[in-house]
Coordinates of C-alpha atoms in Angstrom, one line a residue:
D1 CA 0.0 0.0 0.0
Q2 CA 3.0 2.3 0.5
A3 CA 4.5 1.6 -2.9
A4 CA 2.5 4.3 -4.6
N5 CA 4.4 6.9 -2.6
L6 CA 7.8 5.3 -2.9
I7 CA 8.1 4.8 -6.7
S8 CA 9.9 7.7 -8.2
A9 CA 12.2 8.6 -11.1
K10 CA 15.3 8.3 -8.8
Y11 CA 15.2 4.5 -9.1
A12 CA 16.9 2.9 -12.1
L13 CA 14.4 0.0 -12.0
V14 CA 11.8 -1.6 -9.8
V15 CA 11.7 -5.4 -9.1
L16 CA 8.4 -7.2 -8.2
S17 CA 9.2 -10.6 -6.8
D18 CA 6.0 -12.7 -6.8
A19 CA 4.0 -9.6 -5.7
G20 CA 0.6 -11.2 -6.4
H21 CA -2.2 -8.6 -6.2
L22 CA -0.9 -5.1 -6.6
P23 CA -3.2 -2.3 -5.2
G24 CA -4.6 0.1 -7.8
P25 CA -2.7 3.2 -6.7
A26 CA 0.6 1.3 -6.6
E27 CA 0.1 -0.2 -10.1
D28 CA -0.9 3.2 -11.5
A29 CA 2.2 4.8 -10.0
L30 CA 4.4 2.0 -11.4
K31 CA 2.8 2.3 -14.9
K32 CA 3.4 6.0 -14.8
Y33 CA 7.0 5.4 -13.8
V34 CA 7.6 2.9 -16.6
A35 CA 5.8 5.0 -19.2
G36 CA 8.1 8.0 -18.3
G37 CA 11.2 6.0 -19.0
G38 CA 11.6 3.6 -16.0
A39 CA 11.9 -0.1 -16.0
A40 CA 10.5 -3.1 -14.1
L41 CA 11.5 -6.7 -13.6
I42 CA 8.7 -9.0 -12.6
A43 CA 9.1 -12.5 -11.3
L44 CA 6.0 -14.7 -11.0
G45 CA 5.3 -17.4 -8.4
P46 CA 2.5 -19.0 -6.4
A47 CA 1.0 -15.7 -5.4
A48 CA 0.6 -14.7 -9.0
A49 CA -0.9 -18.1 -10.0
I50 CA -4.3 -17.1 -8.5
E51 CA -4.4 -13.7 -10.2
P52 CA -6.2 -13.1 -13.5
R53 CA -3.4 -11.0 -15.0
V54 CA 0.2 -9.8 -14.5
P55 CA 0.3 -6.3 -13.0
V56 CA 1.8 -3.5 -15.2
F57 CA 2.8 -6.1 -17.9
D58 CA -1.0 -6.5 -18.4
A59 CA -1.0 -10.1 -19.7
P60 CA -3.5 -12.8 -18.9
I61 CA -2.4 -15.5 -16.5
L62 CA -3.6 -18.9 -17.9
G63 CA -2.6 -21.0 -14.8
S64 CA 0.4 -22.7 -13.2
R65 CA 2.4 -25.6 -14.6
Y66 CA 3.8 -27.6 -11.7
A67 CA 6.1 -30.6 -11.8
G68 CA 7.2 -32.7 -8.9
R69 CA 10.8 -33.1 -7.9
E70 CA 10.6 -36.9 -8.2
G71 CA 11.9 -38.5 -11.3
D72 CA 12.1 -36.4 -14.5
Q73 CA 9.1 -34.3 -13.7
F74 CA 10.7 -31.0 -14.6
E75 CA 11.1 -28.8 -17.7
M76 CA 14.2 -27.3 -19.2
A77 CA 14.7 -24.3 -21.5
A78 CA 14.8 -25.2 -25.1
D79 CA 14.5 -22.0 -27.1
V80 CA 16.7 -19.1 -25.7
D81 CA 17.4 -15.9 -27.6
T82 CA 21.1 -15.2 -26.7
S83 CA 21.0 -11.9 -28.6
F84 CA 18.9 -10.5 -25.8
P85 CA 21.5 -8.9 -23.4
P86 CA 20.2 -10.5 -20.1
L87 CA 20.4 -14.0 -21.7
A88 CA 23.7 -13.5 -23.6
H89 CA 25.9 -15.0 -20.9
T90 CA 23.5 -17.6 -19.4
N91 CA 24.8 -20.6 -21.4
R92 CA 21.3 -20.9 -22.9
L93 CA 20.0 -21.8 -19.4
D94 CA 21.5 -25.2 -19.9
G95 CA 20.9 -27.6 -17.0
V96 CA 18.4 -25.3 -15.2
K97 CA 15.4 -27.4 -13.9
F98 CA 12.1 -25.6 -13.8
L99 CA 9.5 -27.2 -11.4
Q100 CA 6.9 -24.5 -11.5
V101 CA 6.2 -21.9 -14.2
I102 CA 3.3 -19.5 -14.4
R103 CA 1.7 -19.8 -17.9
V104 CA 1.1 -16.4 -19.4
N105 CA -0.4 -15.3 -22.7
P106 CA 2.3 -13.0 -24.1
G107 CA 0.1 -11.2 -26.6
T108 CA 2.2 -8.5 -28.3
A109 CA 5.2 -9.0 -25.9
R110 CA 8.5 -10.5 -27.2
V111 CA 9.1 -14.0 -26.1
L112 CA 12.9 -14.4 -25.5
A113 CA 13.0 -17.9 -23.9
R114 CA 10.7 -20.9 -23.9
L115 CA 10.6 -24.2 -22.1
A116 CA 10.8 -27.5 -24.0
D117 CA 6.9 -27.7 -24.1
G118 CA 6.7 -24.2 -25.6
T119 CA 5.7 -22.3 -22.4
P120 CA 7.0 -18.7 -22.5
L121 CA 9.7 -18.2 -19.8
V122 CA 11.2 -14.8 -20.4
M123 CA 9.2 -12.0 -22.0
E124 CA 9.7 -8.2 -22.6
K125 CA 7.2 -5.5 -23.4
Q126 CA 7.8 -1.8 -24.1
I127 CA 5.4 0.6 -22.3
G128 CA 5.7 4.2 -23.2
E129 CA 9.3 5.3 -22.8
G130 CA 10.2 2.3 -20.6
R131 CA 10.1 -1.5 -20.6
V132 CA 9.1 -4.4 -18.5
M133 CA 10.8 -7.8 -18.3
L134 CA 8.8 -10.8 -17.1
F135 CA 10.3 -14.0 -15.7
A136 CA 7.6 -16.6 -15.4
S137 CA 9.1 -18.3 -12.4
T138 CA 10.8 -17.3 -9.1
F139 CA 14.3 -16.6 -7.9
D140 CA 14.0 -18.5 -4.6
N141 CA 15.3 -22.0 -5.4
V142 CA 11.9 -23.4 -4.9
A143 CA 10.2 -23.3 -8.3
N144 CA 13.6 -23.9 -10.0
D145 CA 17.3 -24.4 -9.3
F146 CA 18.4 -21.4 -11.4
P147 CA 20.1 -19.6 -8.4
L148 CA 22.4 -22.6 -7.9
H149 CA 23.8 -22.3 -11.5
A150 CA 26.8 -20.1 -12.4
S151 CA 24.6 -18.4 -15.1
F152 CA 22.4 -16.9 -12.4
V153 CA 24.6 -14.0 -11.4
P154 CA 25.4 -12.9 -15.0
F155 CA 21.6 -13.0 -15.7
V156 CA 20.8 -10.7 -12.7
E157 CA 23.7 -8.3 -13.5
A158 CA 22.9 -8.1 -17.2
S159 CA 19.2 -7.7 -16.5
A160 CA 19.8 -4.7 -14.2
A161 CA 22.2 -3.1 -16.7
Y162 CA 19.8 -3.6 -19.6
L163 CA 16.7 -2.4 -17.9
S164 CA 18.4 0.6 -16.3
G165 CA 19.7 1.7 -19.8
I166 CA 23.4 1.6 -18.9
D167 CA 24.3 -0.5 -21.9
D168 CA 22.0 1.2 -24.4
R169 CA 23.2 4.8 -24.1
P170 CA 26.9 5.5 -24.7
A171 CA 28.3 8.8 -23.3
N172 CA 30.5 9.7 -26.2
F173 CA 29.4 10.6 -29.7
P174 CA 31.1 12.1 -32.8
V175 CA 29.9 15.5 -33.8
D176 CA 26.8 15.3 -36.2
S177 CA 25.6 12.1 -34.5
Y178 CA 22.1 11.6 -33.3
V179 CA 21.1 10.9 -29.7
D180 CA 17.8 9.1 -29.0
L181 CA 15.6 11.2 -26.8
R182 CA 12.7 8.7 -26.3
M183 CA 12.4 4.9 -26.7
G184 CA 8.8 4.8 -27.9
K185 CA 7.0 6.6 -30.6
N186 CA 4.4 8.1 -28.3
R187 CA 4.7 11.8 -27.8
G188 CA 3.8 14.3 -25.1
T189 CA 6.5 13.6 -22.5
A190 CA 9.0 16.5 -22.5
V191 CA 12.7 15.9 -22.8
D192 CA 15.0 18.9 -22.2
V193 CA 18.5 19.3 -23.8
L194 CA 21.1 21.8 -22.6
G195 CA 23.9 22.6 -25.1
P196 CA 27.6 23.2 -24.4
D197 CA 26.7 26.9 -23.9
G198 CA 24.2 26.1 -21.2
K199 CA 21.2 27.1 -23.3
R200 CA 18.2 25.0 -24.3
A201 CA 18.8 23.3 -27.6
L202 CA 15.2 22.3 -28.2
S203 CA 12.1 24.4 -28.7
L204 CA 9.0 23.7 -26.7
K205 CA 7.5 21.8 -29.6
D206 CA 10.6 19.7 -30.3
A207 CA 10.9 18.8 -26.6
T208 CA 7.6 16.9 -26.7
T209 CA 7.8 15.5 -30.2
A210 CA 11.4 15.0 -31.3
Q211 CA 12.6 11.3 -31.4
N212 CA 16.3 12.2 -31.5
F213 CA 18.7 15.2 -31.3
R214 CA 21.6 16.1 -33.5
L215 CA 24.9 17.0 -31.8
T216 CA 26.0 19.9 -33.9
K217 CA 29.2 21.0 -32.1
E218 CA 31.8 19.8 -29.7
G219 CA 31.2 20.0 -26.0
Y220 CA 29.0 18.5 -23.2
Y221 CA 25.2 18.2 -23.5
E222 CA 22.9 17.6 -20.6
I223 CA 19.8 15.5 -21.3
R224 CA 16.9 15.7 -18.9
R225 CA 14.6 12.8 -19.7
A226 CA 10.9 12.5 -19.1
N227 CA 11.4 10.3 -16.0
G228 CA 13.5 12.9 -14.4
R229 CA 16.9 11.2 -15.0
Q230 CA 19.7 13.4 -16.1
E231 CA 22.5 12.3 -18.5
M232 CA 25.7 13.9 -19.6
V233 CA 26.7 13.3 -23.3
A234 CA 30.1 14.4 -24.8
A235 CA 30.4 15.3 -28.4
H236 CA 33.9 15.2 -30.0
A237 CA 35.4 15.5 -33.4
D238 CA 35.2 12.4 -35.5
R239 CA 38.6 10.6 -35.2
R240 CA 38.2 9.5 -38.8
E241 CA 38.9 13.1 -39.8
S242 CA 42.5 12.7 -38.6
D243 CA 45.0 10.5 -40.5
L244 CA 47.7 9.4 -38.0
S245 CA 49.8 7.5 -40.5
L246 CA 53.3 8.8 -41.4
A247 CA 53.4 11.3 -44.2
P248 CA 55.2 10.1 -47.3
P249 CA 58.7 11.6 -48.0
E250 CA 57.5 13.6 -51.1
T251 CA 54.9 15.3 -49.0
L252 CA 57.4 16.2 -46.3
A253 CA 59.8 17.5 -49.0
L254 CA 57.0 19.8 -50.4
W255 CA 56.3 21.1 -46.9
R256 CA 60.0 21.8 -46.3
G257 CA 60.1 23.8 -49.5
T258 CA 57.0 25.9 -48.8
G259 CA 57.8 29.6 -48.7
T260 CA 61.4 29.3 -49.9
G261 CA 60.6 29.8 -53.6
G262 CA 62.6 26.7 -54.6
T263 CA 61.5 23.6 -56.3
T264 CA 61.9 20.0 -55.0
T265 CA 62.0 16.9 -57.1
V266 CA 62.0 13.3 -56.0
A267 CA 64.7 11.2 -57.5
A268 CA 64.8 7.4 -57.9
G269 CA 64.9 5.6 -54.5
G270 CA 62.8 8.3 -52.7
E271 CA 65.7 10.8 -52.4
T272 CA 64.7 14.4 -52.7
V273 CA 66.7 16.9 -54.7
E274 CA 66.1 20.6 -53.9
K275 CA 66.7 23.1 -56.6
K276 CA 67.5 26.5 -55.2
P277 CA 66.3 29.5 -57.2
S278 CA 68.9 31.6 -59.0
S279 CA 69.4 35.0 -57.4
L280 CA 69.4 38.2 -59.6
W281 CA 71.3 40.4 -57.1
R282 CA 74.7 39.1 -58.4
Y283 CA 73.9 40.2 -61.9
F284 CA 72.7 43.5 -60.6
V285 CA 76.0 44.1 -58.8
I286 CA 78.0 43.1 -61.9
L287 CA 75.9 45.5 -64.0
L288 CA 76.7 48.3 -61.5
L289 CA 80.4 47.6 -61.7
L290 CA 80.3 47.7 -65.5
V291 CA 78.4 51.0 -65.5
A292 CA 80.9 52.5 -63.0
L293 CA 83.8 51.3 -65.1
A294 CA 82.3 52.7 -68.3
E295 CA 81.6 56.0 -66.5
S296 CA 85.2 56.2 -65.3
L297 CA 86.5 55.5 -68.8
L298 CA 84.3 58.1 -70.4
A299 CA 85.3 60.6 -67.7
D300 CA 89.0 60.0 -68.2
R301 CA 88.5 60.4 -72.0
Y302 CA 86.6 63.7 -71.5
L303 CA 89.2 65.0 -69.1
G304 CA 92.0 64.1 -71.6
V305 CA 90.4 66.1 -74.4
A306 CA 89.8 69.0 -72.2
R307 CA 93.5 69.2 -71.2
E308 CA 94.6 69.0 -74.8
S309 CA 92.3 71.9 -75.7
E310 CA 93.7 74.0 -72.8
N311 CA 97.3 73.3 -73.9
G312 CA 96.5 74.4 -77.5
T313 CA 95.0 77.6 -76.4
E314 CA 98.0 78.5 -74.2
R315 CA 100.3 77.9 -77.2
Q316 CA 98.4 80.2 -79.5
A317 CA 98.4 82.9 -76.9
A318 CA 102.1 82.6 -76.4

């Protein structure tokens, strides 16, 4: 009866272990929590066998299948989807003996594991932004011996990581990547995104309708999801834009020759030969020397003619 006031967005997931009948306010609070992006793991046992339906999962209960411990009166899993993260490291539930299983009509839910007689064992259903995982037996070593197997701990750990969303949402993305804002296609729940500048990156309309968000620049983005959970996402430059391989010798030779005005050629064997440009200042200095020499020669010739003219004038006067 107190669960309705205890369920909040601060929890990563909620576990119902053979809860049986769930009061209306508590079930409504749990449905609201899951629809907003939460998750629930439900295990069924004797208390659920007398109920008409599974709470929150909303699937009809068809009855209980019970087998005695004597002889071979037990069932084993025969069809296990190992691509489902919680079942990936369970060794296909090999060797686990199930003595009691609650028979549930899965309806539209995904059946991820079945017993040899076809009875659904593990199911998953998406509700709003969240999801519910159903295990049609108990975890108490009474209805089965699953807790005695080495695959039990990996199952519990992977289920918690999967339902809480730890494995689904990486924290690092290249720029121009898209981040999912909501799991379901239903709209109306608001998701807020703060950009690297601390400003809201979504309009009021996009906050309630957008399925994803594009990271347009580098920096840290804060995502506030509908269930109240806050996540930090980092956007970085795509590493594929950087080539970390060694530059070829001819490219290095071209870079070394940049700005010098010279030309570089690559000879056979990869050796570079640099051709330095010819400078004109040497020719300019030689030209200046020739002009100075010609000027001095012309000046000497002019002075010699002037002296001869003065000597002739002096002789005539005498």
